[in-house]
Tab-separated table of C-alpha atoms in Angstrom:
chain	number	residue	atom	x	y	z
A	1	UNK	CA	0.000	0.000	0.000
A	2	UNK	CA	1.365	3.568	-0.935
A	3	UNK	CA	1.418	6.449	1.899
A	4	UNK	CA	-0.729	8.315	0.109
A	5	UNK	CA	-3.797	5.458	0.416
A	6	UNK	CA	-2.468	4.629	3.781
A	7	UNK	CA	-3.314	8.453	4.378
A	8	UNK	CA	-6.201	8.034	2.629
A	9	UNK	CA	-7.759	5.002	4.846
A	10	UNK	CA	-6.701	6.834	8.264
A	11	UNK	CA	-8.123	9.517	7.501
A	12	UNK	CA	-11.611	7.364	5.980
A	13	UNK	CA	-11.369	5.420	9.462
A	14	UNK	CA	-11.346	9.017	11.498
A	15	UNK	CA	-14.502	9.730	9.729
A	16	UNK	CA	-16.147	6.626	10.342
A	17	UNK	CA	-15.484	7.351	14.006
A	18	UNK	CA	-16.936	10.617	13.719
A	19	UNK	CA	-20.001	8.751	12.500
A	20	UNK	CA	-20.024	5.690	14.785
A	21	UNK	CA	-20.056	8.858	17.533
A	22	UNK	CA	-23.115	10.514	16.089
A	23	UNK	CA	-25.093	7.321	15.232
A	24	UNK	CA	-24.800	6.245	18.892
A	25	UNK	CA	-26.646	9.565	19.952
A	26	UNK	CA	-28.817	9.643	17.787
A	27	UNK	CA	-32.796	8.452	18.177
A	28	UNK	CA	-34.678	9.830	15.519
A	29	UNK	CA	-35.437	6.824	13.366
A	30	UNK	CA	-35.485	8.784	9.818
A	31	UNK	CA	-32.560	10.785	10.160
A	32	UNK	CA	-29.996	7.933	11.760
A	33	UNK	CA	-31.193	6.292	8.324
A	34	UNK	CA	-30.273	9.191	6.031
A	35	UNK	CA	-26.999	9.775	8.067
A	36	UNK	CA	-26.221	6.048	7.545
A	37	UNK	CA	-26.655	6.098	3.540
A	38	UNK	CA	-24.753	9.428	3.144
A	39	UNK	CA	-21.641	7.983	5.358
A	40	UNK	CA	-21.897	4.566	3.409
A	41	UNK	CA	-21.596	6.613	-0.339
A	42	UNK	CA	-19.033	8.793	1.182
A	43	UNK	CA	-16.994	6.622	2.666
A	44	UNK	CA	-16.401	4.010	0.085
A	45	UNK	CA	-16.248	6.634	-2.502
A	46	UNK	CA	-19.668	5.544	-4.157
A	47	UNK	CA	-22.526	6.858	-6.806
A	48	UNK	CA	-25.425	6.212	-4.037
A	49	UNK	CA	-25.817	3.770	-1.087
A	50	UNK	CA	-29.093	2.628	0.784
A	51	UNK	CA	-30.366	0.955	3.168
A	52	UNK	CA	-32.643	-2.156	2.539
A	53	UNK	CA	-34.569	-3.320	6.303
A	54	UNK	CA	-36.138	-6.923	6.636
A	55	UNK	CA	-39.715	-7.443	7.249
A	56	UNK	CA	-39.678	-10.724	9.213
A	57	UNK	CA	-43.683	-11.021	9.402
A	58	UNK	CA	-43.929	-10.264	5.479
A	59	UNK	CA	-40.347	-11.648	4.569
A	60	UNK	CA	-39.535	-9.375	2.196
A	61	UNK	CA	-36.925	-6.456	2.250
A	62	UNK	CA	-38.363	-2.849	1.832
A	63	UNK	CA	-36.001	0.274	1.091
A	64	UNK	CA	-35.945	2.450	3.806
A	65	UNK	CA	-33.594	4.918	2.862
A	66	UNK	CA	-30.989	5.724	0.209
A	67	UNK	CA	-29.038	9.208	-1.492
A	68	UNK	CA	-30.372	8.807	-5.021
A	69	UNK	CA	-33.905	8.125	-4.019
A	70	UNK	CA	-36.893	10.245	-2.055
A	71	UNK	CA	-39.087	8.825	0.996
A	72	UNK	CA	-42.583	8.328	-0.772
A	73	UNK	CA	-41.014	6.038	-3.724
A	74	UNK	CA	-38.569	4.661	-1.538
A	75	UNK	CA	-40.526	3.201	1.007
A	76	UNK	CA	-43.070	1.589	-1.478
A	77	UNK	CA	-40.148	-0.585	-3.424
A	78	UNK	CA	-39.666	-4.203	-2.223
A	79	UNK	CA	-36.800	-6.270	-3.306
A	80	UNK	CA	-38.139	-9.938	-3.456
A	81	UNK	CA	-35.593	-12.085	-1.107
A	82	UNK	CA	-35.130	-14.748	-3.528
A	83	UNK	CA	-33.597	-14.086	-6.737
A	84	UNK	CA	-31.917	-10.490	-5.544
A	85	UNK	CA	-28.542	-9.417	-4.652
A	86	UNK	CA	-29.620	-8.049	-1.152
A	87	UNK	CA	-31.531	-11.188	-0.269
A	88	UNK	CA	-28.333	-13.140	-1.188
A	89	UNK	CA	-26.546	-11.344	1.531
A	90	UNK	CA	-29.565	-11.250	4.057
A	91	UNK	CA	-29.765	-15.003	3.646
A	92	UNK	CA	-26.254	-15.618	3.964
A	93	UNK	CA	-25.222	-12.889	6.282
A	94	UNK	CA	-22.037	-12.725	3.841
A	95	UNK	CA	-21.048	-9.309	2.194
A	96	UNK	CA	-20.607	-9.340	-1.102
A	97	UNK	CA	-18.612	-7.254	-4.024
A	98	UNK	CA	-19.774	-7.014	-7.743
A	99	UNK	CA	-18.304	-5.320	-10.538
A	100	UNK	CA	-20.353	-5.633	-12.760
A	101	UNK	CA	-24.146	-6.410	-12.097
A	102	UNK	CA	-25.298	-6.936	-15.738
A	103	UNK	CA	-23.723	-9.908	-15.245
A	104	UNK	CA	-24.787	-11.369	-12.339
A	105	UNK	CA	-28.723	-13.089	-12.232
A	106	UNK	CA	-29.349	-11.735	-9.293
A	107	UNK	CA	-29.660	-8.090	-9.683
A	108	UNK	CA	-32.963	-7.122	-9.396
A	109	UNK	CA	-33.743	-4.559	-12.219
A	110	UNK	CA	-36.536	-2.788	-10.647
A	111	UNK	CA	-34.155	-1.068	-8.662
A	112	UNK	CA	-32.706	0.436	-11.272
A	113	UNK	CA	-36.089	1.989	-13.245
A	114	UNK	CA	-37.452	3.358	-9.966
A	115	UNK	CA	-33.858	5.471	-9.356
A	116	UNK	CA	-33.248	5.705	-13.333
A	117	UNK	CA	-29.654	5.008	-12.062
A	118	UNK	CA	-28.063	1.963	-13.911
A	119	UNK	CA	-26.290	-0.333	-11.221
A	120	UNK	CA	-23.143	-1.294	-12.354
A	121	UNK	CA	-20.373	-2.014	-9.488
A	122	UNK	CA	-22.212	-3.306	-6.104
A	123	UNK	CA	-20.604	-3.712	-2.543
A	124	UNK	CA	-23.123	-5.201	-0.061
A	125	UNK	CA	-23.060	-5.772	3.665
A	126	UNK	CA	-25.637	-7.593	5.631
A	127	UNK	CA	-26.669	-5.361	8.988
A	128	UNK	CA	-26.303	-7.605	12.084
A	129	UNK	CA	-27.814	-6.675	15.686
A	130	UNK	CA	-28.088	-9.211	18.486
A	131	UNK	CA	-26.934	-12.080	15.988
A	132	UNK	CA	-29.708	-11.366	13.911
A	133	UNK	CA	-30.020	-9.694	10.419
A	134	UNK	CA	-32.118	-7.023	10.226
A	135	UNK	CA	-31.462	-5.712	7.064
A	136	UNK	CA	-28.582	-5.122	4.135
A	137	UNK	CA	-26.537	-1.792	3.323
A	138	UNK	CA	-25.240	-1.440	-0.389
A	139	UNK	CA	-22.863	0.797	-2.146
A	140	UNK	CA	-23.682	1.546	-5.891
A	141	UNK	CA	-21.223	2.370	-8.233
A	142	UNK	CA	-17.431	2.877	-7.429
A	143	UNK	CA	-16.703	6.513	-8.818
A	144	UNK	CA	-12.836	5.551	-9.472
A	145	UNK	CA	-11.713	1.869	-9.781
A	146	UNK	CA	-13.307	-0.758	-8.516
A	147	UNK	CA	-14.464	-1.839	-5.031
A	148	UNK	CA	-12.277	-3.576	-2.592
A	149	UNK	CA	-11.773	-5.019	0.482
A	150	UNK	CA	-10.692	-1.580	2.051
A	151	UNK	CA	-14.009	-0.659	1.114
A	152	UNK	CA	-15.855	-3.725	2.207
A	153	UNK	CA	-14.036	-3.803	5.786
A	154	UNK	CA	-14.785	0.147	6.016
A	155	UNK	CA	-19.235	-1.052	5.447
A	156	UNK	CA	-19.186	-3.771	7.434
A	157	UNK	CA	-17.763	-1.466	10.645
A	158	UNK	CA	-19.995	1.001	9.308
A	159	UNK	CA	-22.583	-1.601	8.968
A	160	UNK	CA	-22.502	-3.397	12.239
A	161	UNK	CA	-23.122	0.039	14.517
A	162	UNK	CA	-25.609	1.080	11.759
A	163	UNK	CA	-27.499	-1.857	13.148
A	164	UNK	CA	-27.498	-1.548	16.695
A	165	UNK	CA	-28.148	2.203	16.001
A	166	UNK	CA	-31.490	1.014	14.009
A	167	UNK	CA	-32.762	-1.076	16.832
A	168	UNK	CA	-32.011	1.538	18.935
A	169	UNK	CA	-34.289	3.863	17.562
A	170	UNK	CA	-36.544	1.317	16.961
A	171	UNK	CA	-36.971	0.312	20.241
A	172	UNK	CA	-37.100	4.336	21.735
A	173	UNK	CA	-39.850	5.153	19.050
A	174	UNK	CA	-42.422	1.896	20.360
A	175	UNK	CA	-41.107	2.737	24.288
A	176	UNK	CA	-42.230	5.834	23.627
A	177	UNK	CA	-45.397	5.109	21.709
A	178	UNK	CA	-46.308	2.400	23.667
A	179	UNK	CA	-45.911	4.323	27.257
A	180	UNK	CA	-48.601	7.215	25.361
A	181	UNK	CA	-50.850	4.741	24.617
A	182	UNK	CA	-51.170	2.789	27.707
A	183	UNK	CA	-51.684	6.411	29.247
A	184	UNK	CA	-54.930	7.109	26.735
A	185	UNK	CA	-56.313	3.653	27.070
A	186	UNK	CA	-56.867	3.971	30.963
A	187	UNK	CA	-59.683	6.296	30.525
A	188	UNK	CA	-62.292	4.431	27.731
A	189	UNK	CA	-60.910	1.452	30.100
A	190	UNK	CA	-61.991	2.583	33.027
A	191	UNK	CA	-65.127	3.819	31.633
A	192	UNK	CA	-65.973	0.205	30.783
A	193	UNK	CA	-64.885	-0.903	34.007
A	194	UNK	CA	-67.320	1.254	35.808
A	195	UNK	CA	-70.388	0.904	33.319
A	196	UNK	CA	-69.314	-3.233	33.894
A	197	UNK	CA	-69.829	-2.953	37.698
A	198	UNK	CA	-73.326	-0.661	37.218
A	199	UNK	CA	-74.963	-3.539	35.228
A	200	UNK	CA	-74.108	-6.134	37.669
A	201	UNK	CA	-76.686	-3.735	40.064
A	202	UNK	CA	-80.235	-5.239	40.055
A	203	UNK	CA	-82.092	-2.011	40.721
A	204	UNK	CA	-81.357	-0.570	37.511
A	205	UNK	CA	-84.319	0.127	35.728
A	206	UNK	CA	-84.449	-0.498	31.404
A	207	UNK	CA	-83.640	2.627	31.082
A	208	UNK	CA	-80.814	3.298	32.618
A	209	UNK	CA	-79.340	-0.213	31.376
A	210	UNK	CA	-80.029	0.434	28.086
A	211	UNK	CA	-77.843	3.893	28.414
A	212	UNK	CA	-75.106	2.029	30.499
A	213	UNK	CA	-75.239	-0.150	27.109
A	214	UNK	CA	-74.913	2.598	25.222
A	215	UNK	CA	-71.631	3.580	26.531
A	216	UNK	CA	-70.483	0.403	26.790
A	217	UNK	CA	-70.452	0.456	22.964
A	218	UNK	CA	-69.133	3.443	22.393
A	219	UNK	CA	-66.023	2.798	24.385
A	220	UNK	CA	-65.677	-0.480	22.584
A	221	UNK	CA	-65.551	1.512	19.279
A	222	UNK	CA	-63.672	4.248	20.579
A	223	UNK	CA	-61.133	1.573	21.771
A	224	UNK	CA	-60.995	-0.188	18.480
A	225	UNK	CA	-60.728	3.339	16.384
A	226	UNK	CA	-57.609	3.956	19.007
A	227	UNK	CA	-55.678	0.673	18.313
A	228	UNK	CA	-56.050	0.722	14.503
A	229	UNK	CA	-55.130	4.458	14.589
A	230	UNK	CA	-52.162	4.082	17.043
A	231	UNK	CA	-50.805	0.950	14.366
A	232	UNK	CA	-51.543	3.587	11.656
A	233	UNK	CA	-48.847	6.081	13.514
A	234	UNK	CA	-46.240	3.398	14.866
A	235	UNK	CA	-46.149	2.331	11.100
A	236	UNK	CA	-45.409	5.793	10.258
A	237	UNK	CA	-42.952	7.089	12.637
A	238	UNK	CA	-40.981	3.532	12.457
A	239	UNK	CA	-40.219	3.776	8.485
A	240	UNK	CA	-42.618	0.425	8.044
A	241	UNK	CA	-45.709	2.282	5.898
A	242	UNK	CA	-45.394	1.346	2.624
A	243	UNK	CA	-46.304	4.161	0.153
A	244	UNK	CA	-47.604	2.234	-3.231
A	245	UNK	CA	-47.307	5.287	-6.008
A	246	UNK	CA	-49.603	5.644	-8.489
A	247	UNK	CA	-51.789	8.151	-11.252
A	248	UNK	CA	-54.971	8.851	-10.021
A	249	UNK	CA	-57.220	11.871	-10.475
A	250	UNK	CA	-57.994	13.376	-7.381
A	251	UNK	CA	-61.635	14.692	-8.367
A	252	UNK	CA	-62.648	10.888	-8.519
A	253	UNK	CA	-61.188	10.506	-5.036
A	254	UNK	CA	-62.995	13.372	-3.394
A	255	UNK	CA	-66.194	12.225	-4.909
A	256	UNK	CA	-65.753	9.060	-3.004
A	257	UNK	CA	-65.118	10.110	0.294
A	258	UNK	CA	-67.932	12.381	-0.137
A	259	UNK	CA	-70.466	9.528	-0.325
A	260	UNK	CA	-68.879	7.612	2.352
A	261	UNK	CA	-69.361	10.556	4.527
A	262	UNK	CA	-72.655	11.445	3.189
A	263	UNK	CA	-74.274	9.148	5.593
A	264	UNK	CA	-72.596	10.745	8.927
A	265	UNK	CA	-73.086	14.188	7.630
A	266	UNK	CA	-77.174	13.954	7.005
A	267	UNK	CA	-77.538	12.154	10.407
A	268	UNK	CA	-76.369	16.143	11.726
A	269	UNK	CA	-77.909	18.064	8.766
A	270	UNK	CA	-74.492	19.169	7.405
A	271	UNK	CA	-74.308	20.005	4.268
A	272	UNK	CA	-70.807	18.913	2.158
A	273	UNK	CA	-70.250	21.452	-0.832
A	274	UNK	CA	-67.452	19.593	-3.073
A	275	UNK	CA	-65.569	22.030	-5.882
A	276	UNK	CA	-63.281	20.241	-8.376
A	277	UNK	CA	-62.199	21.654	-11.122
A	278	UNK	CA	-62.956	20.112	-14.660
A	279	UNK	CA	-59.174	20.541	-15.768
A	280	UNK	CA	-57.324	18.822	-12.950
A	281	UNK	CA	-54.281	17.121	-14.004
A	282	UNK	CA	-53.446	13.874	-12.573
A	283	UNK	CA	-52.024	13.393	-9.090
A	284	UNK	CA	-48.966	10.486	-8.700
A	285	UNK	CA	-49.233	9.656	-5.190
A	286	UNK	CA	-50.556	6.635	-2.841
A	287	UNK	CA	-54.014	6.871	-3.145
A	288	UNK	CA	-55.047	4.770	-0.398
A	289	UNK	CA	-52.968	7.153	1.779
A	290	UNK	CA	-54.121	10.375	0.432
A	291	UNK	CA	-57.858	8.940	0.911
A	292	UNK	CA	-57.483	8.224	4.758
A	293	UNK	CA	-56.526	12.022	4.885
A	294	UNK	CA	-59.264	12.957	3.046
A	295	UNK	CA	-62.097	10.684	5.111
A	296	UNK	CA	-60.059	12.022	8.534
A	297	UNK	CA	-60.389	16.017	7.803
A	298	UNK	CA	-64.222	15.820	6.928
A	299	UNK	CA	-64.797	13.384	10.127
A	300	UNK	CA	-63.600	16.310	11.864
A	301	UNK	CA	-65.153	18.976	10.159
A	302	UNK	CA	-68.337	16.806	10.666
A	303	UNK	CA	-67.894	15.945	14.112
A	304	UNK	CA	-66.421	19.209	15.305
A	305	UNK	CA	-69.627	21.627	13.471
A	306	UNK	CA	-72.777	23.212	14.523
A	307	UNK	CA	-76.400	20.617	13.697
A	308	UNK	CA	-77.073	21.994	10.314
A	309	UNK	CA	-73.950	23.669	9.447
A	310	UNK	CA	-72.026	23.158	5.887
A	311	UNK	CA	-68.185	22.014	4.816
A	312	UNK	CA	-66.365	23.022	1.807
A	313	UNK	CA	-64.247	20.445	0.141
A	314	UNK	CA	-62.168	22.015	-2.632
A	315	UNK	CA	-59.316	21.321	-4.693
A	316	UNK	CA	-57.470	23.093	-7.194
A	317	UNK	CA	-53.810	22.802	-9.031
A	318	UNK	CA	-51.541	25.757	-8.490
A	319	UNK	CA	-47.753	27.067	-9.041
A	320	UNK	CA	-46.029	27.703	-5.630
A	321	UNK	CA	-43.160	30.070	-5.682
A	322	UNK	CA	-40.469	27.516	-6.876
A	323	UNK	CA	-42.178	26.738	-9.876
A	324	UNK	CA	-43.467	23.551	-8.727
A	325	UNK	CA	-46.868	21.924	-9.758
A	326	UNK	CA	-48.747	21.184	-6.810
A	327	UNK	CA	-52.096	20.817	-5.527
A	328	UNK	CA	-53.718	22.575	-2.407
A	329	UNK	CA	-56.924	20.773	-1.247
A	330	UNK	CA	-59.153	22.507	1.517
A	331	UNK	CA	-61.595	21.513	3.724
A	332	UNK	CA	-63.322	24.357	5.700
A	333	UNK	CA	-66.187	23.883	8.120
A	334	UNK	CA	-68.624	26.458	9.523
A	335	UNK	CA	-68.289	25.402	13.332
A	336	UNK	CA	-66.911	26.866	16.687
A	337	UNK	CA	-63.618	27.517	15.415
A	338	UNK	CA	-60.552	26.703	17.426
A	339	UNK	CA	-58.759	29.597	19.706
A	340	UNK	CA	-55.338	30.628	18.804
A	341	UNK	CA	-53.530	29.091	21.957
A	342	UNK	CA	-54.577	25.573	20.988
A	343	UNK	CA	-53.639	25.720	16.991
A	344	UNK	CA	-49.615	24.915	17.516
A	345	UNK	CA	-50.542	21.909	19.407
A	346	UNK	CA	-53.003	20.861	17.113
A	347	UNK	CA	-51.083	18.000	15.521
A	348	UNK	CA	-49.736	16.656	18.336
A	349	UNK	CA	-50.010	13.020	19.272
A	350	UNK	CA	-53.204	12.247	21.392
A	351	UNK	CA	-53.971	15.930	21.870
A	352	UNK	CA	-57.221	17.187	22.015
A	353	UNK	CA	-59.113	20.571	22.522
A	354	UNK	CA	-59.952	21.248	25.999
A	355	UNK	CA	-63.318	20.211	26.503
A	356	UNK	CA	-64.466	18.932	23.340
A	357	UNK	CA	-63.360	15.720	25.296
A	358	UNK	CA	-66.909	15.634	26.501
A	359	UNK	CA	-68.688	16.398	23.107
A	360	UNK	CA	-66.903	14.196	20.563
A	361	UNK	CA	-65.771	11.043	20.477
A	362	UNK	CA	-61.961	10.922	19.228
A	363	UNK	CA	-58.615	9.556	19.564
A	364	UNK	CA	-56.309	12.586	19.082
A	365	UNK	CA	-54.803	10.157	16.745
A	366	UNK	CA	-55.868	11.543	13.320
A	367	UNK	CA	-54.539	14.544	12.497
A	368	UNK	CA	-51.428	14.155	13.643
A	369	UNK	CA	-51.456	10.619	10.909
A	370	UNK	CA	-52.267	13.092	8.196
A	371	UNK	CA	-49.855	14.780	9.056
A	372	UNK	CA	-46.848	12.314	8.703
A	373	UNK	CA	-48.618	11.104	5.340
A	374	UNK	CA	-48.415	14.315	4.039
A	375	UNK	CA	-44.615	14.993	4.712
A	376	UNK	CA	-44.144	11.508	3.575
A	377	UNK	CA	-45.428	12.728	-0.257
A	378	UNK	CA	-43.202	15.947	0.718
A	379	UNK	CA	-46.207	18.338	1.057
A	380	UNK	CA	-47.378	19.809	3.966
A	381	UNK	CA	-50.632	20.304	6.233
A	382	UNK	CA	-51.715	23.359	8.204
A	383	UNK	CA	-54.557	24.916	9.817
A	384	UNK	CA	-56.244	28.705	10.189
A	385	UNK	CA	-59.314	28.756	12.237
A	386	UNK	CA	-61.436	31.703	13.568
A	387	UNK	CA	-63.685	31.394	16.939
A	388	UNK	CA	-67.114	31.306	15.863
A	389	UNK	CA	-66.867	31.099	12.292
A	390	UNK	CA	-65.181	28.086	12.031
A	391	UNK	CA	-61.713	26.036	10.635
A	392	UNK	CA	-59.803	25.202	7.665
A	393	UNK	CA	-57.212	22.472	7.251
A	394	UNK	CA	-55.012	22.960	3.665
A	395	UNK	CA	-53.098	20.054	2.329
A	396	UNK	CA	-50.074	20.728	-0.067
A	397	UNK	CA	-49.511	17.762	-2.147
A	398	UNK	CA	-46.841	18.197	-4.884
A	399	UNK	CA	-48.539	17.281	-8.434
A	400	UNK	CA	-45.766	14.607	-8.912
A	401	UNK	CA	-44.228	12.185	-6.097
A	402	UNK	CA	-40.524	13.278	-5.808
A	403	UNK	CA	-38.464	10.251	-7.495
A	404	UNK	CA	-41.267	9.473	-10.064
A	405	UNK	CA	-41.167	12.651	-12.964
């Protein structure tokens, strides 16, 4: 080895030490991942690196992260385990170095259409915490030379604190989740406990029994809406949602949730005005995704308005001030209105308005799940609201998933 490359790997281990110290304080699932990919390209002098996780229940490997490729597209591509380079590695917990993947049956070409990057030279590492393999980091494309085992002993170090760093996170994100929820579920619980104990009484006349009943059922349902929401939002802050991109045209999708919400609005006498625009282009996006946002903002705007009051559901396409394509969808209702100290918080986990507590049924769930779906599609969600004339929530969704023009 020449003193210049000996210089040249001290100084590459120095900066993987610099890493290794910033990956072990850091928690915040989405960002260790992006700080992993950028060291891994950097370090071994590659085109791109990313990080592939393993999905033990679905056993398949899902891209959670990588330089040459943005969250919403990422996160919807799976790698099949057989017949791939990464599930090679994953299955034999081996790393391996390619020069040249045109040649070798295993690369899986979908990788390459959804990045429009051409994989040529590959160095892959499996990613190994508690003597189990959680996932595979790759290096795409040497930019001088070839890979080599400089490179290859420089990812797996890289590789195996990447790991523990992932679990870490992991496990801090469901701690954390998990401690919230327990928290929230003590109330509907101990509403059922108590309604339990009242129907046990034999003086209760029908009527009161049948109203014990009746909250019985709605804590039941408020229970259930609380569990599938609270999977909803540990999917999302964990990296496992999987965003599924396609074409759609928004119009048809508003129409839809409009007549599934029909039903709940009439029962109140709300009226839902829809305005879509007969030239709207086509939105690429996940459209199951974008329709849970949808169905959650006019829930609320249902739930949280006067008996006979009306929502506005509108959508139009629009030029924001960097020239992007975008559309803004709005959904304004003519209730109470929320008071200026409570807006900041209004996306927070679990929160809800003082007092409303009482008057709707929730889980302080929703909002802030639209709200990670929309930065997922790298738009954006906010609210303006006026006491006593009611709120609007706008949704910023850019015309074309990042990764997909």
């Amino acid at each position: 080895m020449s003193e210049v490359s000996r210089v040249s790997l001290v100084e590459r281990y120095r900066r993987l030490l610099e890493i290794s110290r910033y990956l072990a304080s850091t928690l915040d699932l989405d960002t260790l991942l992006n700080r992993i990919v950028q060291a891994a390209a950097d370090l071994s002098a590659a085109q791109a690196a990313s990080i592939l996780l393993y999905d033990e229940a679905n056993q398949q490997l899902y891209f959670e992260a990588a330089t040459n490729l943005e969250e919403p597209v990422m996160r919807g591509l799976v790698v099949p385990v057989e017949n791939s380079i990464a599930g090679w590695v994953l299955l034999h917990c081996q790393p391996l170095m390619i020069a040249d993947t045109r040649q070798d049956p295993r690369h899986f070409e979908g990788v390459d259409k959804a990045t429009k990057i051409e994989t040529i030279s590959l160095l892959a590492v499996p990613l190994v915490a508690k003597e189990k393999v959680i996932g595979v980091l790759e290096a795409v494309n040497k930019q001088i030379g070839e890979f080599n085992l400089e490179d290859q002993d420089l990812l797996l170090s890289l590789g195996a604190q990447a790991a523990v760093a992932i679990e870490n996170a992991r496990l801090f994100q469901q701690s954390d989740l998990i401690s919230e929820m327990v928290h929230e579920l003590r109330t509907p619980l101990t509403s059922l406990n108590t309604a339990a104990r009242l129907l046990t009484r034999s003086e209760l006349s029908p009527e009161m029994r049948n109203n014990i009943l009746d909250i019985l059922l709605g804590e039941t349902n408020r229970l259930s809406e609380m569990t599938t929401s609270f999977l909803d939002l540990a999917r999302l802050e964990s990296g496992r949602a999987r965003f599924q991109m396609q074409t759609f045209h928004l119009g048809y999708l508003l129409h839809e949730c409009v007549a599934l919400m029909q039903g709940k609005a009439q029962e109140r006498g709300i009226q839902i005005i829809l305005n879509v625009p007969g030239s709207l282009p086509p939105l690429k996006a996940d459209h199951d995704k974008v329709k849970q946002v949808v169905l959650n903002l006019l829930s609320n705007a249902i739930k949280y308005n006067f008996p006979g009051g009306k929502i506005d559901l509108a959508v139009e396409a629009v030029t924001n001030e960097a020239a992007e394509e975008q559309f803004v969808l709005r959904v304004s209702d003519s209730g109470p209105g929320i008071p200026d100290s409570y807006l900041p918080l209004i996306f927070t986990k679990f929160y809800r308005i003082p007092g409303s507590e009482q008057e709707v049924q929730g889980t302080g769930l929703g909002l802030s799940i639209c709200q990670r779906i929309v930065e997922a599609h790298h738009g954006r969600i906010d609210v303006k609201s006026e006491v006593g004339k009611g709120t609007t929530f706008s949704v910023y969704l850019p015309q074309v998933a990042l990764g997909f023009d």
